[in-house]
């Protein structure tokens, strides 16, 4: 192909007048990213007004520099990032005619340094489409299998072997939703009656056991949000009214722990409650829970907030109240020892960066898509 | 569409499970197919005059504060070429969807509202309305407005706008 | 499929408690449009920030009511509307993976009453992608053949028989661009040297003759924009500086007419010039030219304006100056005897409606997509 | 990609046609493949020190008023993960594009700028910059910024952002 072009090129350069070449500047090419920084953040954008064109943006929290993006297809939710960041897995949905025609769901594999796709696995065209949040899909603890929650509205999960890059299969999970990993071959799902379904895989990724346990909360009393976060062997669920339900998932069956509340009686009286699209974040090494909270009534459980309250998950004491510069619908905390707190508001496409320890506002990065939803840190 | 077969058989199970439960929410969860029945069973249910009349209403159906929208999250079809109970041209109504319970300010009664999505075109982009009173998490699908209910439509998940159809009276026990 | 569902439905309705049916409201279904009103307008939106999800919106200029929309795929430009409005033809581009993968270009056929697709013809995946304007494609005068301009950057045209719904073929048009119809089997294309290429078809839609004529303007002096408009047998070209070049295309070869200027010497001194994405419109029955103008320097030929000046194409006199309520990048005039003037600005997604005779501002319709570009009236 | 063959053969014709023309614009139109040559002929042109040096520049390359952007219309790659002459990761540079002639305020000289698009991802959406000095209509493609030049890239027409590469000095006659 090149050779074909060189001929006319030289021809042209000879025949050219009114044009003098100068020292050529560095060869134009595509940038390649360095290894990940713990202060990088991936910002998902479902592009609510143009849903076939979801995107996800990579920003460096230290410099505020926009590093690159990936197109994510229709109803994009979030990437899946293995611990070693050796690959990026993206559950994506496409139609042969944009918003109609034949639907194809895929897991696309991207090289994290070039952001070029290097493969895909076609999965059942059933992945849940909805307001994005985390927990719609997940990797097993050893990053070998990717689990995708399906809703058609029949409920099921698809299992993908990301090492062999093949679909292992699909399994019905009637009445239960979402994917909460709890081991190399085990994960939980949340069921409508307040119980958890424990799903076990074998080393081939095939489902060998589905065990539905007793409800760990009463849905008729107060619902826990689907935005649970993981704290080591414990999944932390928080209810609409701020009750925290820790559930130990280290064993074959989940063991609910002692519940506690994000709020004092006075704070409850002042109608403080959690809210947002991604309203919880855990900083693992310091055992801290970051909760996005606001004052509101019933129906505000997805409303944005401008306050992040920080708790010690061991003592269940509130350590800190962070007043945000701007409204927030999603928060995330970087995994390192000098963590950053990231925040976006779906109603205003900018990324805000804070010191997660002092709560100090550091910077804002504007023009981050249209409707930013989910935040993920490597 | 294959999921329909599986869905039918699953629904039966869901009934069995929920009919032993006491809370209204759980039962509301089981009637969601009533919404589907509206478009699906016209003949069977057309001339039934034994029922109470439809509610008297007031307010602007193209305004987000209209009473029927208490649990909605999406574009109002009335601003998109349809109406509060009709899909715009070029779209297809999802027969299966989430339910809300809204109080009609005119008669003070609670009604069950079926928020059927209109599907098959990209987002309408007009009159976005987000009110989540009584909205439940996605693991309680038929009470959750976070789910793209076009998943249940014959044209699949391209979401254009949402309607709000009065399905019936909410009867407290 | 219905029968399958009816069984569980009845089962459920019986087993239901806490729910009393009432008189059912009118059956939910999809609205069907009446025949077209001359005061309808189709507003194209290329969704510049989310290009795979172009759309086109139908609005009634009298009521300001939004009547419906179509999804138009990647780099959507405009619909093609036959005179009898019996069908809607839409040149569309799709990728198998949204913004990557295999490209497919199609002409989609839509029912103008239901806005449902009722067929498509796959065409060469080469249609010009660029800032939308009219003249990227066109129907022959008898609405039998649709001509699509291709740029890869090799230049060619595709001919589609919309009656038999098949691709007739593709023909090279090296050095020439756009499609300006001039008969049932003839159209012109604009070439880089200021000439026109006259292309003739036979009754099968096959290209039988391509005749390149002398330049009708000197590109080195002042360029005419590609946004030419048709006035019966005459195509009206306007230059960056406002010189009008009428070209009679009724015969086998185009006959350039006497040029004139939109602007007086004083107006030129005040640097008035045309500008916009769609800066010209013709009202045929009154022989009026509507020109969107502004004051600016070189490089502003696509800038928005807030003034529409109206000219008599026969006497070449300015009849009227319309001061718009808001900035405009595209104007269109309805075809009827009580015409409306439509205006959109790509930077502010709303449709403004004016009385095209008095120039009176009538109404504005907000939330019209993201980046509205081209206006078309039935 | 087949179009390249056809394109080569067409270009030859374009040269023949334009070399008989007198205006600078027309000639600039013919050198556009020079832009393509930069990425395409690295070896052939790498160690040529006989040429005049690259221009001395001032200003912020991520700002729309940077001198190189006089004829640009698109997102600045410097705001998108690339730079004024490098594409963002995940995108591919289009070898063929439109040319502008911009005056460098530092030396007052006119330079030919090649606005190579970066392609293969959807719109970057940042630092949209529209300046059309010297921009020509789409029927003069190689001087037109209205064309999506990703059409000339191996990954086709998905447009992400635009670069501005100095190609050479514009020599008046």
mmCIF file of C-alpha atoms in Angstrom, chain A residues 75-273:
data_model
loop_
_atom_site.group_PDB
_atom_site.id
_atom_site.type_symbol
_atom_site.label_atom_id
_atom_site.label_comp_id
_atom_site.label_asym_id
_atom_site.label_seq_id
_atom_site.Cartn_x
_atom_site.Cartn_y
_atom_site.Cartn_z
ATOM 1 C CA UNK A 75 -25.988 2.046 27.069
ATOM 2 C CA UNK A 76 -22.352 1.971 28.112
ATOM 3 C CA UNK A 77 -21.933 1.231 31.822
ATOM 4 C CA UNK A 78 -18.321 0.733 32.879
ATOM 5 C CA UNK A 79 -15.030 -0.994 32.070
ATOM 6 C CA UNK A 80 -13.642 -3.997 33.885
ATOM 7 C CA UNK A 81 -10.044 -3.466 35.048
ATOM 8 C CA UNK A 82 -7.990 -6.465 36.199
ATOM 9 C CA UNK A 83 -5.667 -5.886 39.165
ATOM 10 C CA UNK A 84 -2.529 -6.026 36.993
ATOM 11 C CA UNK A 85 -4.064 -3.634 34.436
ATOM 12 C CA UNK A 86 -2.664 -5.837 31.667
ATOM 13 C CA UNK A 87 -5.888 -5.604 29.689
ATOM 14 C CA UNK A 88 -9.085 -3.537 29.638
ATOM 15 C CA UNK A 89 -12.360 -5.433 29.252
ATOM 16 C CA UNK A 90 -15.419 -3.540 28.017
ATOM 17 C CA UNK A 91 -18.967 -4.952 27.932
ATOM 18 C CA UNK A 92 -20.546 -3.261 24.912
ATOM 19 C CA UNK A 93 -23.809 -3.342 22.951
ATOM 20 C CA UNK A 94 -24.257 -2.478 19.282
ATOM 21 C CA UNK A 95 -27.030 -2.532 16.709
ATOM 22 C CA UNK A 96 -26.439 -3.154 13.011
ATOM 23 C CA UNK A 97 -28.293 0.100 12.275
ATOM 24 C CA UNK A 98 -27.281 2.253 15.234
ATOM 25 C CA UNK A 99 -30.447 2.118 17.303
ATOM 26 C CA UNK A 100 -32.240 -0.650 15.409
ATOM 27 C CA UNK A 101 -31.509 -3.843 13.503
ATOM 28 C CA UNK A 102 -29.564 -6.785 14.838
ATOM 29 C CA UNK A 103 -28.193 -6.448 18.368
ATOM 30 C CA UNK A 104 -24.685 -7.694 19.163
ATOM 31 C CA UNK A 105 -23.226 -7.666 22.673
ATOM 32 C CA UNK A 106 -19.481 -8.120 23.022
ATOM 33 C CA UNK A 107 -16.667 -7.985 25.502
ATOM 34 C CA UNK A 108 -14.037 -5.878 23.762
ATOM 35 C CA UNK A 109 -10.419 -6.313 24.812
ATOM 36 C CA UNK A 110 -8.295 -3.143 24.729
ATOM 37 C CA UNK A 111 -4.554 -2.703 25.116
ATOM 38 C CA UNK A 112 -4.236 -0.346 28.114
ATOM 39 C CA UNK A 113 -1.186 1.390 26.611
ATOM 40 C CA UNK A 114 -2.385 1.986 23.042
ATOM 41 C CA UNK A 115 -6.144 1.916 23.798
ATOM 42 C CA UNK A 116 -6.507 -0.077 20.586
ATOM 43 C CA UNK A 117 -8.931 -3.023 20.559
ATOM 44 C CA UNK A 118 -7.059 -6.328 20.324
ATOM 45 C CA UNK A 119 -9.943 -8.768 20.388
ATOM 46 C CA UNK A 120 -13.554 -9.391 21.337
ATOM 47 C CA UNK A 121 -15.815 -12.134 22.616
ATOM 48 C CA UNK A 122 -19.428 -12.123 21.455
ATOM 49 C CA UNK A 123 -21.793 -12.701 24.384
ATOM 50 C CA UNK A 124 -25.573 -13.218 24.596
ATOM 51 C CA UNK A 125 -27.249 -9.925 23.479
ATOM 52 C CA UNK A 126 -28.892 -9.530 26.864
ATOM 53 C CA UNK A 127 -26.708 -7.403 29.145
ATOM 54 C CA UNK A 128 -28.732 -5.172 31.442
ATOM 55 C CA UNK A 129 -29.404 -1.759 29.967
ATOM 56 C CA UNK A 130 -30.156 0.847 32.577
ATOM 57 C CA UNK A 131 -28.906 3.857 34.450
ATOM 58 C CA UNK A 132 -25.239 2.924 34.850
ATOM 59 C CA UNK A 133 -23.760 1.926 38.172
ATOM 60 C CA UNK A 134 -21.044 -0.473 39.279
ATOM 61 C CA UNK A 135 -22.014 -4.130 39.984
ATOM 62 C CA UNK A 136 -23.699 -4.756 36.601
ATOM 63 C CA UNK A 137 -20.672 -6.922 35.803
ATOM 64 C CA UNK A 138 -17.522 -8.017 37.636
ATOM 65 C CA UNK A 139 -14.332 -10.048 37.450
ATOM 66 C CA UNK A 140 -13.684 -12.986 39.761
ATOM 67 C CA UNK A 141 -11.013 -12.273 42.393
ATOM 68 C CA UNK A 142 -8.300 -13.898 40.278
ATOM 69 C CA UNK A 143 -9.374 -11.888 37.216
ATOM 70 C CA UNK A 144 -9.926 -15.099 35.260
ATOM 71 C CA UNK A 145 -13.674 -14.897 34.617
ATOM 72 C CA UNK A 146 -15.863 -11.926 33.742
ATOM 73 C CA UNK A 147 -19.491 -12.178 34.892
ATOM 74 C CA UNK A 148 -22.134 -10.076 33.091
ATOM 75 C CA UNK A 149 -25.657 -9.625 34.477
ATOM 76 C CA UNK A 150 -28.415 -10.009 31.857
ATOM 77 C CA UNK A 151 -31.973 -8.676 31.869
ATOM 78 C CA UNK A 152 -34.373 -9.270 28.971
ATOM 79 C CA UNK A 153 -36.459 -9.063 31.410
ATOM 80 C CA UNK A 154 -35.565 -12.694 32.042
ATOM 81 C CA UNK A 155 -32.675 -12.611 34.511
ATOM 82 C CA UNK A 156 -29.434 -14.491 33.901
ATOM 83 C CA UNK A 157 -25.654 -14.142 33.896
ATOM 84 C CA UNK A 158 -23.062 -14.727 31.202
ATOM 85 C CA UNK A 159 -19.615 -16.065 32.132
ATOM 86 C CA UNK A 160 -16.629 -15.107 29.961
ATOM 87 C CA UNK A 161 -13.168 -16.673 30.275
ATOM 88 C CA UNK A 162 -10.973 -13.618 29.653
ATOM 89 C CA UNK A 163 -7.792 -15.696 29.589
ATOM 90 C CA UNK A 164 -8.978 -18.015 26.822
ATOM 91 C CA UNK A 165 -11.160 -15.242 25.428
ATOM 92 C CA UNK A 166 -14.271 -17.358 25.075
ATOM 93 C CA UNK A 167 -17.851 -17.368 26.331
ATOM 94 C CA UNK A 168 -18.215 -20.121 28.923
ATOM 95 C CA UNK A 169 -21.994 -19.953 29.047
ATOM 96 C CA UNK A 170 -25.192 -18.392 30.371
ATOM 97 C CA UNK A 171 -27.108 -19.346 33.512
ATOM 98 C CA UNK A 172 -30.600 -18.354 34.657
ATOM 99 C CA UNK A 173 -30.767 -16.428 37.923
ATOM 100 C CA UNK A 174 -34.529 -15.908 38.226
ATOM 101 C CA UNK A 175 -35.341 -13.216 40.801
ATOM 102 C CA UNK A 176 -31.733 -12.179 41.399
ATOM 103 C CA UNK A 177 -29.595 -9.406 39.915
ATOM 104 C CA UNK A 178 -26.131 -7.803 39.808
ATOM 105 C CA UNK A 179 -22.716 -9.380 40.386
ATOM 106 C CA UNK A 180 -20.860 -9.094 43.714
ATOM 107 C CA UNK A 181 -17.658 -11.179 43.568
ATOM 108 C CA UNK A 182 -16.523 -12.955 46.722
ATOM 109 C CA UNK A 183 -13.696 -15.221 45.617
ATOM 110 C CA UNK A 184 -11.881 -16.754 42.683
ATOM 111 C CA UNK A 185 -14.866 -18.959 41.839
ATOM 112 C CA UNK A 186 -17.720 -17.386 43.793
ATOM 113 C CA UNK A 187 -19.964 -14.341 43.645
ATOM 114 C CA UNK A 188 -23.248 -13.141 45.131
ATOM 115 C CA UNK A 189 -26.340 -11.693 43.468
ATOM 116 C CA UNK A 190 -29.048 -9.533 45.060
ATOM 117 C CA UNK A 191 -32.593 -10.916 45.021
ATOM 118 C CA UNK A 192 -35.905 -9.065 45.196
ATOM 119 C CA UNK A 193 -36.863 -10.525 48.573
ATOM 120 C CA UNK A 194 -33.763 -9.146 50.308
ATOM 121 C CA UNK A 195 -31.750 -12.351 50.069
ATOM 122 C CA UNK A 196 -28.458 -13.075 48.343
ATOM 123 C CA UNK A 197 -27.891 -15.789 45.766
ATOM 124 C CA UNK A 198 -24.456 -17.391 46.099
ATOM 125 C CA UNK A 199 -23.188 -18.664 42.753
ATOM 126 C CA UNK A 200 -20.202 -21.029 42.571
ATOM 127 C CA UNK A 201 -18.104 -21.745 39.482
ATOM 128 C CA UNK A 202 -15.714 -24.564 38.718
ATOM 129 C CA UNK A 203 -12.256 -23.965 37.199
ATOM 130 C CA UNK A 204 -13.805 -24.031 33.736
ATOM 131 C CA UNK A 205 -16.091 -21.166 34.746
ATOM 132 C CA UNK A 206 -19.206 -23.323 34.699
ATOM 133 C CA UNK A 207 -21.837 -22.687 37.357
ATOM 134 C CA UNK A 208 -21.778 -25.634 39.739
ATOM 135 C CA UNK A 209 -24.002 -24.318 42.506
ATOM 136 C CA UNK A 210 -26.651 -21.634 43.082
ATOM 137 C CA UNK A 211 -27.619 -21.218 46.743
ATOM 138 C CA UNK A 212 -30.291 -18.730 47.785
ATOM 139 C CA UNK A 213 -29.906 -17.578 51.389
ATOM 140 C CA UNK A 214 -32.283 -15.941 53.874
ATOM 141 C CA UNK A 215 -32.994 -12.226 53.440
ATOM 142 C CA UNK A 216 -30.412 -10.117 55.277
ATOM 143 C CA UNK A 217 -32.738 -7.109 55.329
ATOM 144 C CA UNK A 218 -36.484 -6.510 55.101
ATOM 145 C CA UNK A 219 -37.391 -4.813 51.808
ATOM 146 C CA UNK A 220 -40.766 -3.819 53.227
ATOM 147 C CA UNK A 221 -38.999 -1.824 55.899
ATOM 148 C CA UNK A 222 -36.113 -0.094 54.135
ATOM 149 C CA UNK A 223 -34.378 -1.036 50.869
ATOM 150 C CA UNK A 224 -30.612 -1.273 50.508
ATOM 151 C CA UNK A 225 -29.326 0.347 47.333
ATOM 152 C CA UNK A 226 -27.771 -1.785 44.576
ATOM 153 C CA UNK A 227 -24.621 0.333 44.863
ATOM 154 C CA UNK A 228 -22.919 -1.906 47.437
ATOM 155 C CA UNK A 229 -19.130 -1.633 47.837
ATOM 156 C CA UNK A 230 -16.622 -4.277 48.806
ATOM 157 C CA UNK A 231 -14.396 -4.080 51.882
ATOM 158 C CA UNK A 232 -12.104 -7.121 51.736
ATOM 159 C CA UNK A 233 -14.207 -10.147 52.631
ATOM 160 C CA UNK A 234 -17.201 -7.959 53.405
ATOM 161 C CA UNK A 235 -19.774 -6.417 51.111
ATOM 162 C CA UNK A 236 -21.121 -3.169 52.542
ATOM 163 C CA UNK A 237 -24.770 -2.428 51.756
ATOM 164 C CA UNK A 238 -26.419 0.871 52.684
ATOM 165 C CA UNK A 239 -30.173 1.449 52.863
ATOM 166 C CA UNK A 240 -32.213 4.389 51.612
ATOM 167 C CA UNK A 241 -32.285 5.691 55.194
ATOM 168 C CA UNK A 242 -28.586 5.119 55.878
ATOM 169 C CA UNK A 243 -28.510 1.800 57.704
ATOM 170 C CA UNK A 244 -25.284 -0.071 56.947
ATOM 171 C CA UNK A 245 -25.549 -3.854 56.427
ATOM 172 C CA UNK A 246 -22.110 -5.509 56.366
ATOM 173 C CA UNK A 247 -22.183 -9.050 54.962
ATOM 174 C CA UNK A 248 -19.177 -11.375 55.278
ATOM 175 C CA UNK A 249 -18.808 -13.329 52.039
ATOM 176 C CA UNK A 250 -15.591 -15.205 52.847
ATOM 177 C CA UNK A 251 -17.409 -18.495 53.389
ATOM 178 C CA UNK A 252 -19.713 -20.749 51.398
ATOM 179 C CA UNK A 253 -22.713 -18.793 52.646
ATOM 180 C CA UNK A 254 -22.862 -15.071 53.393
ATOM 181 C CA UNK A 255 -22.880 -14.086 57.077
ATOM 182 C CA UNK A 256 -24.690 -10.794 57.794
ATOM 183 C CA UNK A 257 -22.875 -8.705 60.415
ATOM 184 C CA UNK A 258 -24.089 -6.158 62.933
ATOM 185 C CA UNK A 259 -25.879 -3.253 61.255
ATOM 186 C CA UNK A 260 -25.116 0.377 62.069
ATOM 187 C CA UNK A 261 -26.218 3.761 60.747
ATOM 188 C CA UNK A 262 -24.432 6.477 58.836
ATOM 189 C CA UNK A 263 -26.489 8.975 60.770
ATOM 190 C CA UNK A 264 -27.089 9.997 64.369
ATOM 191 C CA UNK A 265 -30.651 10.479 65.583
ATOM 192 C CA UNK A 266 -30.243 14.229 65.087
ATOM 193 C CA UNK A 267 -28.987 13.718 61.549
ATOM 194 C CA UNK A 268 -31.931 11.429 60.818
ATOM 195 C CA UNK A 269 -34.282 14.091 62.153
ATOM 196 C CA UNK A 270 -32.589 16.535 59.769
ATOM 197 C CA UNK A 271 -33.411 13.944 57.041
ATOM 198 C CA UNK A 272 -29.841 13.223 55.997
ATOM 199 C CA UNK A 273 -29.653 10.239 53.666
#
